[in-house]
mmCIF file of C-alpha atoms in Angstrom:
data_model
loop_
_atom_site.group_PDB
_atom_site.id
_atom_site.type_symbol
_atom_site.label_atom_id
_atom_site.label_comp_id
_atom_site.label_asym_id
_atom_site.label_seq_id
_atom_site.Cartn_x
_atom_site.Cartn_y
_atom_site.Cartn_z
ATOM 1 C CA MET A 117 -44.605 148.959 -75.676
ATOM 2 C CA SER A 118 -43.325 145.649 -77.027
ATOM 3 C CA SER A 119 -42.009 144.878 -80.478
ATOM 4 C CA PRO A 120 -44.159 143.033 -82.978
ATOM 5 C CA ALA A 121 -42.415 139.757 -83.740
ATOM 6 C CA SER A 122 -40.712 138.631 -86.914
ATOM 7 C CA THR A 123 -41.441 135.588 -89.034
ATOM 8 C CA PRO A 124 -40.690 132.245 -87.307
ATOM 9 C CA PRO A 125 -38.407 129.647 -88.852
ATOM 10 C CA THR A 126 -40.203 126.899 -90.744
ATOM 11 C CA ASP A 127 -37.566 124.179 -90.961
ATOM 12 C CA GLY A 128 -37.177 123.363 -87.277
ATOM 13 C CA ALA A 129 -33.763 124.999 -87.151
ATOM 14 C CA ALA A 130 -33.856 126.860 -83.853
ATOM 15 C CA ALA A 131 -31.333 127.393 -81.135
ATOM 16 C CA SER A 132 -30.086 123.980 -80.035
ATOM 17 C CA ASP A 133 -27.194 125.147 -77.884
ATOM 18 C CA PRO A 134 -27.105 122.901 -74.783
ATOM 19 C CA GLY A 135 -26.573 125.994 -72.669
ATOM 20 C CA ALA A 136 -29.473 127.892 -74.197
ATOM 21 C CA ALA A 137 -31.806 127.085 -71.320
ATOM 22 C CA ALA A 138 -29.585 128.946 -68.891
ATOM 23 C CA SER A 139 -29.948 132.191 -70.828
ATOM 24 C CA ARG A 140 -33.687 132.051 -71.349
ATOM 25 C CA PRO A 141 -36.124 133.973 -69.174
ATOM 26 C CA ARG A 142 -37.962 132.097 -66.485
ATOM 27 C CA PRO A 143 -41.377 131.092 -67.846
ATOM 28 C CA ALA A 144 -44.402 132.574 -66.171
ATOM 29 C CA LEU A 145 -48.143 132.459 -66.477
ATOM 30 C CA SER A 146 -49.828 135.365 -68.177
ATOM 31 C CA PRO A 147 -53.455 135.190 -69.280
ATOM 32 C CA SER A 148 -52.294 134.554 -72.838
ATOM 33 C CA ARG A 149 -49.764 131.864 -71.942
ATOM 34 C CA ALA A 150 -52.178 130.085 -69.620
ATOM 35 C CA MET A 151 -54.780 129.946 -72.377
ATOM 36 C CA ASP A 152 -52.090 128.813 -74.832
ATOM 37 C CA PHE A 153 -51.356 125.744 -72.722
ATOM 38 C CA LYS A 154 -55.042 124.970 -72.255
ATOM 39 C CA GLN A 155 -55.551 125.267 -76.007
ATOM 40 C CA CYS A 156 -52.355 123.516 -77.181
ATOM 41 C CA PRO A 157 -49.338 122.594 -75.006
ATOM 42 C CA LEU A 158 -47.013 122.630 -78.024
ATOM 43 C CA LYS A 159 -48.049 126.186 -78.841
ATOM 44 C CA TYR A 160 -47.204 127.132 -75.257
ATOM 45 C CA ARG A 161 -43.754 125.590 -75.652
ATOM 46 C CA PHE A 162 -43.016 127.453 -78.890
ATOM 47 C CA ARG A 163 -44.071 130.782 -77.397
ATOM 48 C CA ALA A 164 -42.950 130.617 -73.774
ATOM 49 C CA ILE A 165 -39.902 128.326 -73.839
ATOM 50 C CA ASP A 166 -38.472 128.352 -77.366
ATOM 51 C CA ARG A 167 -39.715 131.945 -77.726
ATOM 52 C CA ILE A 168 -40.000 131.527 -81.484
ATOM 53 C CA PRO A 169 -41.162 134.839 -82.925
ATOM 54 C CA GLU A 170 -44.422 135.106 -84.813
ATOM 55 C CA PRO A 171 -45.064 137.362 -87.797
ATOM 56 C CA PRO A 172 -46.647 140.695 -86.920
ATOM 57 C CA SER A 173 -50.215 141.274 -87.987
ATOM 58 C CA ARG A 174 -52.021 144.417 -89.026
ATOM 59 C CA ASN A 175 -54.534 143.954 -86.202
ATOM 60 C CA ALA A 176 -51.834 143.624 -83.547
ATOM 61 C CA LEU A 177 -49.949 146.605 -84.938
ATOM 62 C CA ARG A 178 -53.107 148.715 -84.916
ATOM 63 C CA GLY A 179 -53.733 147.658 -81.340
ATOM 64 C CA THR A 180 -50.185 148.577 -80.353
ATOM 65 C CA VAL A 181 -50.626 152.094 -81.736
ATOM 66 C CA VAL A 182 -54.042 152.568 -80.084
ATOM 67 C CA HIS A 183 -52.703 151.395 -76.725
ATOM 68 C CA ALA A 184 -49.744 153.758 -76.992
ATOM 69 C CA VAL A 185 -52.014 156.692 -77.877
ATOM 70 C CA LEU A 186 -54.230 156.039 -74.852
ATOM 71 C CA GLU A 187 -51.195 155.619 -72.615
ATOM 72 C CA ASP A 188 -49.818 158.973 -73.780
ATOM 73 C CA LEU A 189 -53.251 160.577 -73.454
ATOM 74 C CA TYR A 190 -53.431 159.722 -69.758
ATOM 75 C CA GLY A 191 -49.974 161.185 -69.319
ATOM 76 C CA LEU A 192 -51.458 164.612 -70.038
ATOM 77 C CA PRO A 193 -53.233 166.800 -67.467
ATOM 78 C CA ALA A 194 -56.926 165.866 -67.296
ATOM 79 C CA ALA A 195 -58.136 169.122 -68.846
ATOM 80 C CA GLN A 196 -56.006 168.484 -71.948
ATOM 81 C CA ARG A 197 -57.412 165.015 -72.674
ATOM 82 C CA GLN A 198 -59.851 166.253 -75.280
ATOM 83 C CA PRO A 199 -60.653 164.219 -78.432
ATOM 84 C CA VAL A 200 -58.769 166.589 -80.713
ATOM 85 C CA ARG A 201 -55.655 166.236 -78.563
ATOM 86 C CA ALA A 202 -55.941 162.456 -78.608
ATOM 87 C CA GLU A 203 -56.156 162.485 -82.394
ATOM 88 C CA SER A 204 -53.088 164.712 -82.569
ATOM 89 C CA LEU A 205 -51.108 161.952 -80.830
ATOM 90 C CA ILE A 206 -51.758 159.357 -83.534
ATOM 91 C CA VAL A 207 -49.225 160.396 -86.178
ATOM 92 C CA PRO A 208 -46.293 160.942 -83.775
ATOM 93 C CA THR A 209 -47.136 157.667 -82.033
ATOM 94 C CA TRP A 210 -46.998 155.815 -85.340
ATOM 95 C CA ALA A 211 -43.699 157.526 -86.155
ATOM 96 C CA ARG A 212 -42.278 156.378 -82.819
ATOM 97 C CA VAL A 213 -43.411 152.789 -83.366
ATOM 98 C CA ALA A 214 -42.006 152.736 -86.901
ATOM 99 C CA ALA A 215 -38.697 154.234 -85.748
ATOM 100 C CA GLU A 216 -38.259 151.669 -82.970
ATOM 101 C CA TRP A 217 -39.243 148.690 -85.134
ATOM 102 C CA PRO A 218 -38.710 149.484 -88.822
ATOM 103 C CA GLU A 219 -39.922 146.029 -89.813
ATOM 104 C CA VAL A 220 -43.531 147.013 -89.079
ATOM 105 C CA THR A 221 -43.469 149.342 -92.064
ATOM 106 C CA GLU A 222 -43.430 146.228 -94.236
ATOM 107 C CA LEU A 223 -47.004 145.613 -93.085
ATOM 108 C CA ILE A 224 -48.219 149.098 -93.943
ATOM 109 C CA THR A 225 -47.103 150.557 -97.265
ATOM 110 C CA ASP A 226 -47.023 154.278 -97.901
ATOM 111 C CA ALA A 227 -50.191 153.904 -99.950
ATOM 112 C CA GLU A 228 -51.931 152.146 -97.040
ATOM 113 C CA LEU A 229 -50.751 154.437 -94.259
ATOM 114 C CA ASP A 230 -53.594 156.960 -94.398
ATOM 115 C CA GLY A 231 -56.151 154.165 -94.256
ATOM 116 C CA PHE A 232 -54.339 152.466 -91.387
ATOM 117 C CA LEU A 233 -54.124 155.663 -89.349
ATOM 118 C CA GLY A 234 -57.797 156.237 -90.115
ATOM 119 C CA GLU A 235 -58.575 152.880 -88.472
ATOM 120 C CA VAL A 236 -56.597 153.958 -85.416
ATOM 121 C CA ARG A 237 -58.434 157.290 -85.363
ATOM 122 C CA THR A 238 -61.818 155.548 -85.475
ATOM 123 C CA LEU A 239 -60.939 153.389 -82.462
ATOM 124 C CA VAL A 240 -59.665 156.394 -80.505
ATOM 125 C CA GLN A 241 -62.885 158.271 -81.280
ATOM 126 C CA THR A 242 -64.885 155.250 -80.157
ATOM 127 C CA TYR A 243 -63.085 155.299 -76.832
ATOM 128 C CA TYR A 244 -64.583 158.714 -76.046
ATOM 129 C CA ARG A 245 -68.086 157.280 -76.409
ATOM 130 C CA LEU A 246 -67.293 154.758 -73.680
ATOM 131 C CA GLU A 247 -65.281 156.772 -71.130
ATOM 132 C CA ASP A 248 -64.498 160.399 -70.361
ATOM 133 C CA PRO A 249 -60.743 160.606 -69.700
ATOM 134 C CA THR A 250 -61.027 164.147 -68.321
ATOM 135 C CA ARG A 251 -62.909 163.000 -65.215
ATOM 136 C CA PHE A 252 -60.218 161.018 -63.402
ATOM 137 C CA ASP A 253 -56.484 160.364 -63.151
ATOM 138 C CA PRO A 254 -55.354 156.733 -63.320
ATOM 139 C CA GLU A 255 -52.907 155.467 -60.738
ATOM 140 C CA SER A 256 -50.912 153.596 -63.381
ATOM 141 C CA ARG A 257 -50.730 153.123 -67.154
ATOM 142 C CA GLU A 258 -49.400 150.059 -68.985
ATOM 143 C CA ALA A 259 -48.161 148.613 -65.711
ATOM 144 C CA ARG A 260 -46.135 145.418 -65.757
ATOM 145 C CA VAL A 261 -47.440 143.284 -62.904
ATOM 146 C CA GLU A 262 -45.767 140.241 -61.413
ATOM 147 C CA VAL A 263 -46.332 138.145 -58.328
ATOM 148 C CA GLU A 264 -45.141 134.730 -57.173
ATOM 149 C CA LEU A 265 -47.739 132.595 -55.438
ATOM 150 C CA ASP A 266 -46.954 130.572 -52.327
ATOM 151 C CA ASP A 267 -46.350 127.412 -54.347
ATOM 152 C CA GLY A 268 -43.941 129.114 -56.758
ATOM 153 C CA VAL A 269 -46.313 129.924 -59.593
ATOM 154 C CA LEU A 270 -45.111 133.156 -61.199
ATOM 155 C CA LEU A 271 -47.895 135.339 -62.591
ATOM 156 C CA ARG A 272 -46.983 138.098 -65.010
ATOM 157 C CA GLY A 273 -48.681 140.456 -67.422
ATOM 158 C CA PHE A 274 -49.454 144.005 -68.474
ATOM 159 C CA VAL A 275 -52.400 145.980 -67.114
ATOM 160 C CA ASP A 276 -53.482 148.875 -69.287
ATOM 161 C CA ARG A 277 -54.824 151.016 -66.465
ATOM 162 C CA ILE A 278 -55.458 150.932 -62.721
ATOM 163 C CA ASP A 279 -57.833 153.482 -61.198
ATOM 164 C CA VAL A 280 -58.147 154.135 -57.470
ATOM 165 C CA ALA A 281 -61.141 156.059 -56.130
ATOM 166 C CA PRO A 282 -60.856 158.482 -53.185
ATOM 167 C CA THR A 283 -62.613 155.778 -51.140
ATOM 168 C CA GLY A 284 -59.764 153.368 -51.898
ATOM 169 C CA GLN A 285 -61.836 151.243 -54.252
ATOM 170 C CA LEU A 286 -59.769 149.893 -57.115
ATOM 171 C CA ARG A 287 -60.686 149.312 -60.760
ATOM 172 C CA VAL A 288 -58.569 147.486 -63.327
ATOM 173 C CA VAL A 289 -59.143 148.431 -66.968
ATOM 174 C CA ASP A 290 -57.951 146.621 -70.083
ATOM 175 C CA TYR A 291 -58.430 147.912 -73.626
ATOM 176 C CA LYS A 292 -59.186 145.575 -76.518
ATOM 177 C CA THR A 293 -59.160 146.783 -80.092
ATOM 178 C CA GLY A 294 -61.067 143.730 -81.313
ATOM 179 C CA ARG A 295 -64.704 142.826 -80.844
ATOM 180 C CA ALA A 296 -66.304 141.610 -77.641
ATOM 181 C CA PRO A 297 -66.336 137.815 -77.331
ATOM 182 C CA GLY A 298 -69.376 135.779 -78.231
ATOM 183 C CA PRO A 299 -70.833 133.189 -75.856
ATOM 184 C CA THR A 300 -68.212 130.585 -76.825
ATOM 185 C CA GLN A 301 -65.324 132.969 -76.091
ATOM 186 C CA GLU A 302 -66.576 134.562 -72.876
ATOM 187 C CA THR A 303 -64.671 132.004 -70.805
ATOM 188 C CA ARG A 304 -61.365 133.339 -72.133
ATOM 189 C CA ALA A 305 -62.324 136.933 -71.317
ATOM 190 C CA LEU A 306 -63.470 135.956 -67.816
ATOM 191 C CA PHE A 307 -60.233 134.022 -67.298
ATOM 192 C CA GLN A 308 -58.218 137.159 -68.039
ATOM 193 C CA LEU A 309 -60.302 139.270 -65.673
ATOM 194 C CA LYS A 310 -59.936 136.787 -62.827
ATOM 195 C CA PHE A 311 -56.204 136.582 -63.490
ATOM 196 C CA TYR A 312 -55.690 140.322 -63.031
ATOM 197 C CA ALA A 313 -58.015 140.373 -60.024
ATOM 198 C CA LEU A 314 -55.882 137.679 -58.372
ATOM 199 C CA VAL A 315 -52.665 139.587 -59.112
ATOM 200 C CA VAL A 316 -54.124 142.691 -57.469
ATOM 201 C CA LEU A 317 -55.273 140.665 -54.460
ATOM 202 C CA ARG A 318 -51.848 139.110 -53.989
ATOM 203 C CA THR A 319 -49.853 142.320 -54.530
ATOM 204 C CA ARG A 320 -52.093 144.793 -52.709
ATOM 205 C CA GLY A 321 -54.101 142.668 -50.326
ATOM 206 C CA ILE A 322 -57.440 143.962 -51.608
ATOM 207 C CA VAL A 323 -60.046 142.626 -53.997
ATOM 208 C CA PRO A 324 -60.688 145.002 -56.920
ATOM 209 C CA THR A 325 -64.153 146.484 -56.858
ATOM 210 C CA GLN A 326 -64.434 146.172 -60.618
ATOM 211 C CA LEU A 327 -62.527 144.809 -63.569
ATOM 212 C CA ARG A 328 -63.385 146.204 -66.966
ATOM 213 C CA LEU A 329 -62.606 145.095 -70.511
ATOM 214 C CA ILE A 330 -63.287 147.822 -73.083
ATOM 215 C CA TYR A 331 -63.865 146.484 -76.599
ATOM 216 C CA LEU A 332 -63.399 149.374 -78.996
ATOM 217 C CA ALA A 333 -64.335 147.641 -82.255
ATOM 218 C CA ASP A 334 -67.982 147.232 -81.280
ATOM 219 C CA GLU A 335 -68.266 149.668 -78.360
ATOM 220 C CA GLN A 336 -68.898 147.112 -75.647
ATOM 221 C CA ILE A 337 -67.723 146.924 -72.057
ATOM 222 C CA LEU A 338 -67.417 143.677 -70.129
ATOM 223 C CA THR A 339 -67.244 144.099 -66.356
ATOM 224 C CA TYR A 340 -66.593 141.676 -63.547
ATOM 225 C CA ALA A 341 -66.917 142.148 -59.791
ATOM 226 C CA PRO A 342 -64.823 139.435 -58.120
ATOM 227 C CA ASP A 343 -64.993 138.134 -54.579
ATOM 228 C CA GLU A 344 -62.104 136.791 -52.539
ATOM 229 C CA GLU A 345 -63.379 133.225 -52.185
ATOM 230 C CA GLU A 346 -63.771 132.909 -55.943
ATOM 231 C CA LEU A 347 -60.269 134.264 -56.508
ATOM 232 C CA ARG A 348 -58.791 131.784 -54.032
ATOM 233 C CA ARG A 349 -60.419 128.962 -55.999
ATOM 234 C CA PHE A 350 -59.051 130.438 -59.201
ATOM 235 C CA GLU A 351 -55.585 130.525 -57.627
ATOM 236 C CA ARG A 352 -55.805 126.785 -57.061
ATOM 237 C CA THR A 353 -56.823 126.354 -60.708
ATOM 238 C CA LEU A 354 -53.739 128.262 -61.842
ATOM 239 C CA SER A 355 -51.529 126.198 -59.546
ATOM 240 C CA ALA A 356 -52.857 122.970 -61.056
ATOM 241 C CA LEU A 357 -52.310 124.340 -64.546
ATOM 242 C CA TRP A 358 -48.743 125.328 -63.666
ATOM 243 C CA GLU A 359 -48.038 121.851 -62.302
ATOM 244 C CA ALA A 360 -49.160 120.390 -65.633
ATOM 245 C CA ILE A 361 -46.809 122.799 -67.423
ATOM 246 C CA LEU A 362 -43.929 121.804 -65.133
ATOM 247 C CA ASP A 363 -44.583 118.119 -65.805
ATOM 248 C CA ALA A 364 -44.320 118.777 -69.529
ATOM 249 C CA GLY A 365 -41.280 120.989 -68.984
ATOM 250 C CA ARG A 366 -39.340 118.246 -67.210
ATOM 251 C CA THR A 367 -39.635 115.885 -70.168
ATOM 252 C CA GLY A 368 -40.167 118.272 -73.069
ATOM 253 C CA ASP A 369 -43.394 116.426 -73.837
ATOM 254 C CA PHE A 370 -45.626 119.281 -75.001
ATOM 255 C CA GLN A 371 -48.267 117.567 -77.082
ATOM 256 C CA PRO A 372 -50.073 119.301 -79.959
ATOM 257 C CA ASN A 373 -53.830 119.562 -79.722
ATOM 258 C CA ARG A 374 -55.370 119.650 -83.167
ATOM 259 C CA GLY A 375 -58.466 121.796 -83.601
ATOM 260 C CA TRP A 376 -60.096 124.509 -85.647
ATOM 261 C CA LEU A 377 -57.740 127.164 -84.259
ATOM 262 C CA CYS A 378 -54.843 125.426 -86.012
ATOM 263 C CA SER A 379 -55.927 127.211 -89.194
ATOM 264 C CA TYR A 380 -54.790 130.484 -87.632
ATOM 265 C CA CYS A 381 -51.603 129.235 -85.961
ATOM 266 C CA ASP A 382 -48.268 130.603 -87.189
ATOM 267 C CA TYR A 383 -46.503 127.501 -85.892
ATOM 268 C CA LYS A 384 -48.199 125.029 -88.259
ATOM 269 C CA PRO A 385 -44.964 124.552 -90.290
ATOM 270 C CA LEU A 386 -43.267 123.282 -87.105
ATOM 271 C CA CYS A 387 -46.164 121.130 -85.891
ATOM 272 C CA PRO A 388 -46.033 117.316 -86.199
ATOM 273 C CA GLU A 389 -49.793 117.285 -86.782
ATOM 274 C CA PHE A 390 -49.112 118.989 -90.106
ATOM 275 C CA GLY A 391 -45.891 117.231 -91.078
ATOM 276 C CA GLY A 392 -43.543 119.681 -89.384
ATOM 277 C CA THR A 393 -40.594 119.067 -87.080
ATOM 278 C CA PRO A 394 -40.219 121.068 -83.855
ATOM 279 C CA PRO A 395 -36.754 122.415 -83.063
ATOM 280 C CA PRO A 396 -34.721 120.535 -80.413
ATOM 281 C CA TYR A 397 -36.179 121.151 -76.973
ATOM 282 C CA PRO A 398 -33.977 123.819 -75.328
ATOM 283 C CA GLY A 399 -34.753 122.611 -71.815
ATOM 284 C CA TRP A 400 -36.661 124.208 -69.008
ATOM 285 C CA PRO A 401 -35.172 127.626 -68.092
ATOM 286 C CA THR A 402 -33.178 127.662 -64.883
ATOM 287 C CA GLU A 403 -33.971 129.699 -61.790
ATOM 288 C CA GLY A 404 -32.316 133.062 -61.406
ATOM 289 C CA THR A 405 -32.058 133.889 -65.099
ATOM 290 C CA THR A 406 -32.758 137.349 -66.425
ATOM 291 C CA GLU A 407 -36.504 137.725 -66.627
ATOM 292 C CA SER A 408 -38.527 139.463 -69.290
ATOM 293 C CA PRO A 409 -42.275 139.999 -69.609
ATOM 294 C CA ASP A 410 -43.999 136.824 -70.705
ATOM 295 C CA GLU A 411 -46.910 138.675 -72.230
ATOM 296 C CA THR A 412 -46.010 141.304 -74.783
ATOM 297 C CA LEU A 413 -48.275 144.194 -75.559
ATOM 298 C CA ALA A 414 -48.977 142.582 -78.906
ATOM 299 C CA ASP A 415 -50.299 139.510 -77.050
ATOM 300 C CA ALA A 416 -52.590 141.620 -74.998
ATOM 301 C CA VAL A 417 -54.115 143.644 -77.758
ATOM 302 C CA ALA A 418 -54.542 140.781 -80.164
ATOM 303 C CA GLU A 419 -56.847 138.742 -77.957
#
């Protein structure tokens, strides 16, 4: 479980220590970061290189709690994974989140807490209409996955659940607390599914039988059955994307890309398109630095 971020600076005053690059984690491609660069290279820089925190949102916080409840649920013996037991996990899970990151309580006042936990409860109840958690045991929960491709591209992310059938067939499952994407957003969802399928192929040597995105807000499931040839093509796509990122990283030239999504971007105060000034470029992180996950749980649940 990763911490919701704090409010970013708005005056361009970020770390400008010449040695800062040496202490920063090595950038990697996660589904979120890859889509960031495709959407706006400057946004990628702020998130992946400068690592400027973003303010937490109610939606991301709700998603964090739901993910943690489902993770804890699958830690119980199968027979105990009944709806009433899942609901009993909600309050202690919230207490744990609030204890670890007290700043999140600024989002949810005491007067709002019952309503917020009610939203979490509704999503947990919805989950039971889509899957029966008493019928199987997942191989892993909230697994951090990482693999380096032959050309040096580092892929990294979190997978909510991996199931392995007695036949050896493998299914990757990702929970989303938002709504299923419309036709214009399906490409992003498919990109994420292919990404995780490729990671499984490269780490385990097998193609997943099924990848599944579970959208709890509107009770929809998006599935994808990949094939190896398609994943190899997708690997080449990621390599080309990474090369474009490296080119920008060498010079610090991460250009903004103005569009309708700018209205929702927390980095607008730092963006030249809106009169802002980015902080000094800290430089591309060096090899061999301490690594940390490039995609936080908040990233994953907020998509």
